[in-house]
mmCIF file of C-alpha atoms in Angstrom:
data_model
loop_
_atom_site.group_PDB
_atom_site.id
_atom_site.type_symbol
_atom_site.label_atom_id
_atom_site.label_comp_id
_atom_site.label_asym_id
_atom_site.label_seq_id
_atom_site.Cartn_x
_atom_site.Cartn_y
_atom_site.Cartn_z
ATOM 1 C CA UNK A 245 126.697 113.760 87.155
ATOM 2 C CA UNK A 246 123.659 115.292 87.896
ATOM 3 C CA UNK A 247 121.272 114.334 90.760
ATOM 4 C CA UNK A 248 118.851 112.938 88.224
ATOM 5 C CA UNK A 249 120.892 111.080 86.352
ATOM 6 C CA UNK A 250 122.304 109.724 89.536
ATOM 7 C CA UNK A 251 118.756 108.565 90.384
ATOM 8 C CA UNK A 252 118.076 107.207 86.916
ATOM 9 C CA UNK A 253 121.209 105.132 87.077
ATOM 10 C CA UNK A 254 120.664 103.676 90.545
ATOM 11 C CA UNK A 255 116.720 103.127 89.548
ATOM 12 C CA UNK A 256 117.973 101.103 86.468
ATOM 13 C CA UNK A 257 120.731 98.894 87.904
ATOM 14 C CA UNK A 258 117.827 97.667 90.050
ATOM 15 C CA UNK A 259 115.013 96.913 87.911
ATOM 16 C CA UNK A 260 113.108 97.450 84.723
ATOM 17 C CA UNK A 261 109.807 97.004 86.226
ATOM 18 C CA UNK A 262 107.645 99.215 87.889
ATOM 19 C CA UNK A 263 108.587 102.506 89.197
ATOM 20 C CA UNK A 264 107.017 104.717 91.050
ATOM 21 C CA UNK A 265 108.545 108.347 91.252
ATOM 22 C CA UNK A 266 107.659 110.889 94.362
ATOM 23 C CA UNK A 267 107.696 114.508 94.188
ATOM 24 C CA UNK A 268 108.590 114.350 90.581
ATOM 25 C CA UNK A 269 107.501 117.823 89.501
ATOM 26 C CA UNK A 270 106.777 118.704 86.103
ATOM 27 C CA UNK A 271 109.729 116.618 84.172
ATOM 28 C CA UNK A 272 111.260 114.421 87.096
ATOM 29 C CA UNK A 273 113.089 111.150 86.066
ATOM 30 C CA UNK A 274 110.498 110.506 82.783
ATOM 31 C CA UNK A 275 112.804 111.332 80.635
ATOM 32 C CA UNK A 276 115.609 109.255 81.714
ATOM 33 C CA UNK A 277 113.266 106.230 82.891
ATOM 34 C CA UNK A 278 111.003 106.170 79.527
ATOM 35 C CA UNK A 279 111.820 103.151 77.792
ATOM 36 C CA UNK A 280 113.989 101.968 80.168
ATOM 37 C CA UNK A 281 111.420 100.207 82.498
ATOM 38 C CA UNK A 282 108.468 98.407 81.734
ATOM 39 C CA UNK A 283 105.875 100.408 84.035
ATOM 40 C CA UNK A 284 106.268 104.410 85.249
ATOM 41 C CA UNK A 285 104.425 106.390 87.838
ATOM 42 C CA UNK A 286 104.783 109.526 89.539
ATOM 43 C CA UNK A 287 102.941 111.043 92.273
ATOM 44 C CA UNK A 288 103.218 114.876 93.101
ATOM 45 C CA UNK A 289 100.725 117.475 95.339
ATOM 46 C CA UNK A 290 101.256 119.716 92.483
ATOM 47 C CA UNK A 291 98.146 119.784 90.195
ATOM 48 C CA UNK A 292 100.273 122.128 88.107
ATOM 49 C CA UNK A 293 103.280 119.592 88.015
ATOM 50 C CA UNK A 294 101.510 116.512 87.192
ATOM 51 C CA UNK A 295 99.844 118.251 84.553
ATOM 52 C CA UNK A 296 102.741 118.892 83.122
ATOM 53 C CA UNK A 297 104.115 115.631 83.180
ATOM 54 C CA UNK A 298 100.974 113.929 82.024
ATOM 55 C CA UNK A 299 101.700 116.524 78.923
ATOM 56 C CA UNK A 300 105.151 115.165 78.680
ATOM 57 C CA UNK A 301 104.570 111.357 78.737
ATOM 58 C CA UNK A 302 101.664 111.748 76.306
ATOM 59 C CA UNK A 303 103.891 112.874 73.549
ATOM 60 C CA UNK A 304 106.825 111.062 74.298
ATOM 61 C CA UNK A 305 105.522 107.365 75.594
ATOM 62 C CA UNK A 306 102.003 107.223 73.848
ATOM 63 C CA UNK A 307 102.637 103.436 75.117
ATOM 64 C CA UNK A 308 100.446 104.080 78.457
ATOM 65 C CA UNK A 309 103.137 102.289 80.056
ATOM 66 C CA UNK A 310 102.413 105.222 82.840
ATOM 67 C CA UNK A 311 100.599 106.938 85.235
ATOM 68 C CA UNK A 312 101.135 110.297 87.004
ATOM 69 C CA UNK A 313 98.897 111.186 90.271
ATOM 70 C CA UNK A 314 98.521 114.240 92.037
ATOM 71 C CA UNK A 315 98.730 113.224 95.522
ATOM 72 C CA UNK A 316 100.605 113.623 98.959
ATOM 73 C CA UNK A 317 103.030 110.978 100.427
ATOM 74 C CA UNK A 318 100.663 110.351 102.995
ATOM 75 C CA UNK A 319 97.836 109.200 101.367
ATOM 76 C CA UNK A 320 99.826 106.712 98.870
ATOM 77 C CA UNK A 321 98.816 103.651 101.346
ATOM 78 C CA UNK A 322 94.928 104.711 100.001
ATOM 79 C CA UNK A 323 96.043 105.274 96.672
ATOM 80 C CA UNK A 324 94.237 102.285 94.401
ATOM 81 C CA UNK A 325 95.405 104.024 91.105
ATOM 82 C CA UNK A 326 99.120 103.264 91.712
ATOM 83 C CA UNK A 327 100.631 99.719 90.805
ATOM 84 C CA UNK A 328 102.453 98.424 93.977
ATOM 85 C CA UNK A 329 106.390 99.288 92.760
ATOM 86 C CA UNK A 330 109.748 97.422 92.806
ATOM 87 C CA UNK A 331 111.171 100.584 93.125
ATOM 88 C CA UNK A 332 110.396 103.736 94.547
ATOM 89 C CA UNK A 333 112.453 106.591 94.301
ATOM 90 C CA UNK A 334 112.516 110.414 95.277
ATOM 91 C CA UNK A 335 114.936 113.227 94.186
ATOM 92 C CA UNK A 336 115.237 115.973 97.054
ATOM 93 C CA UNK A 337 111.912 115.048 98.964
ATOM 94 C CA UNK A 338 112.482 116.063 102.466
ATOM 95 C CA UNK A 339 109.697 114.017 104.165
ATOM 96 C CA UNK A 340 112.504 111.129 104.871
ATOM 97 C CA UNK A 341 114.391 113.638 106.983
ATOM 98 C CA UNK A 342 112.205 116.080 108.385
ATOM 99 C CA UNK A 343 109.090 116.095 110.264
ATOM 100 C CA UNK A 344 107.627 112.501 110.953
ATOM 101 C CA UNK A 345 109.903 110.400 108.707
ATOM 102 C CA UNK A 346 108.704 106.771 109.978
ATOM 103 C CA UNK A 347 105.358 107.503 108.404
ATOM 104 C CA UNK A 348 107.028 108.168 105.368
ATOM 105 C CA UNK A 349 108.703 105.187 105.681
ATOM 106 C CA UNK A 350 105.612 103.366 106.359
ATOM 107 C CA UNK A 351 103.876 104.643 103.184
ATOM 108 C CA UNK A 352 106.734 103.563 100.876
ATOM 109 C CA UNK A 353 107.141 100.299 102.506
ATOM 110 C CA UNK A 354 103.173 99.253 102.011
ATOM 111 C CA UNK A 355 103.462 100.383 98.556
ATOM 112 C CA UNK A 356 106.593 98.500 97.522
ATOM 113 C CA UNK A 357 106.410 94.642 96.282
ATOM 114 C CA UNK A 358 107.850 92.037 97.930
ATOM 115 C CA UNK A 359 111.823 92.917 98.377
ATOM 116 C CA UNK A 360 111.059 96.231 96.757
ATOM 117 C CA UNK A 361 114.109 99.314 97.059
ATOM 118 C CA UNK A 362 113.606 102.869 97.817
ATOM 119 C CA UNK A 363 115.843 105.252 96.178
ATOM 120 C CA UNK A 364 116.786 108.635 97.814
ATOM 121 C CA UNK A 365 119.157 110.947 96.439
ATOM 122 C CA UNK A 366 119.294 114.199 97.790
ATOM 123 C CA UNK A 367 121.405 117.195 97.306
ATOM 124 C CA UNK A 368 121.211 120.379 99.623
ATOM 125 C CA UNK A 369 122.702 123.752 99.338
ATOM 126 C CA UNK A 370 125.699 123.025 101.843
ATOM 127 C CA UNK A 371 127.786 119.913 102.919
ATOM 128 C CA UNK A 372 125.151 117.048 102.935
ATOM 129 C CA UNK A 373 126.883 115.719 106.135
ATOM 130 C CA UNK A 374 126.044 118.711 107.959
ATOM 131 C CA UNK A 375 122.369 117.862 108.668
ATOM 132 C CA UNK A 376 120.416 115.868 106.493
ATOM 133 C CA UNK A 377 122.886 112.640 105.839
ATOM 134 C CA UNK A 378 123.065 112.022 109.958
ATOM 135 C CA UNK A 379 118.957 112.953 110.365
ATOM 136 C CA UNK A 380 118.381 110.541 107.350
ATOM 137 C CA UNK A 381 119.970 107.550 108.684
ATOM 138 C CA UNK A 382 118.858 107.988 112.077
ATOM 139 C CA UNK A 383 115.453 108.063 110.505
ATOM 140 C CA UNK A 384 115.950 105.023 108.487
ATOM 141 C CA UNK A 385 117.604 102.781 111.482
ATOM 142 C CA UNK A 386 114.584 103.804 113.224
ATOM 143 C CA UNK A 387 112.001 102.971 111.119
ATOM 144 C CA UNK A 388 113.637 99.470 110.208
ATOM 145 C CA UNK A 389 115.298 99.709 107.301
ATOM 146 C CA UNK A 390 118.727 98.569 106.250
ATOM 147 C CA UNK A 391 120.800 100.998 103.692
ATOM 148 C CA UNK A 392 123.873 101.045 101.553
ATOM 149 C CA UNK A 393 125.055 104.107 100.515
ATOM 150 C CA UNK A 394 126.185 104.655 97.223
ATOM 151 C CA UNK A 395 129.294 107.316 97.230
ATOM 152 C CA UNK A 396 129.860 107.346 93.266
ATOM 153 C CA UNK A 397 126.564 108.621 92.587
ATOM 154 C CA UNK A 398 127.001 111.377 95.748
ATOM 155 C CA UNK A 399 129.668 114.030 96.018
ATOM 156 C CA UNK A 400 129.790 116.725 98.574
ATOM 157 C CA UNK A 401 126.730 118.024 98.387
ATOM 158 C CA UNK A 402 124.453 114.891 97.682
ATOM 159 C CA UNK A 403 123.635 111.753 99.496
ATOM 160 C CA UNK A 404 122.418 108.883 97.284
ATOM 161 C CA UNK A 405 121.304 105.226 98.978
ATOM 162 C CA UNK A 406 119.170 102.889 98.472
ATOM 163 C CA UNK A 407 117.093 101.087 101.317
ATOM 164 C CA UNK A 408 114.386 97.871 101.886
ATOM 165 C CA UNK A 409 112.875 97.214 104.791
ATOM 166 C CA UNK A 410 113.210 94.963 107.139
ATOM 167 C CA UNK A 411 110.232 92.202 107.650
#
């Protein structure tokens, strides 16, 4: 299994509300969301990418059951256009590892309703346990948030969890 479908499985056994995709480039999980939950968004810093997307969703869900921003992580706390999620999820997005996680965190966690899940799967180049599965947790135990990791939708090379925070 692939790491979207991974993501669009875990996504799915959790809700079929409103999702809210980061990072989701030009494709990203529309395809195997569409239909499958009652609202979609995506936000991604690529004007290029969201473009695309938009392009995508218009021909395939003329339903306007969606919304694709271009935007940062950072600024989704400001962002008025996006419909506060049950689930958020991100395929491969770095910013819960690397640099300043707990604001990432912090973002997702305003944006999410009330007992809400984030969804990371990631997959890396090498062994996933060799950096980014122990600077991941650490990130999420310090940021408050408790996580189950889901082996059957990982393998070697990915890491797929899901995680709320804690009030």
């Amino acid at each position: 299994m692939d790491r979207h479908t991974a993501a669009a499985l875990l996504v799915t056994g959790l809700t079929g509300g409103a999702v809210l995709e980061l990072g989701s480039g030009p494709r990203g999980l529309a395809p195997l969301l569409a239909g499958r939950v009652r609202r979609y968004e995506a936000l991604d810093r690529s004007p290029r990418a969201t473009a695309a997307l938009t392009a995508w969703l218009t021909e395939h869900r003329p339903d306007d059951a969606w919304h694709v921003a271009t935007g940062d992580l950072a600024d989704l706390p400001e962002r008025g256009d996006l419909t506060p999620a049950d689930v958020v999820v991100a395929v491969n997005l770095n910013a819960f590892w690397t640099g300043v996680p707990a604001d990432a965190f912090a973002a997702v966690g305003g944006h999410l309703r009330p007992g809400g899940t984030l969804v990371l799967v990631l997959e890396t180049p090498d062994p996933v346990d060799a950096r980014v599965r122990p600077a991941l947790l650490a990130a999420l135990d310090t940021a408050g948030w408790r996580w189950d990791e889901h082996t059957d939708a990982g393998g070697p090379q990915r890491l797929a969890l899901t995680a709320v925070p804690v009030a």
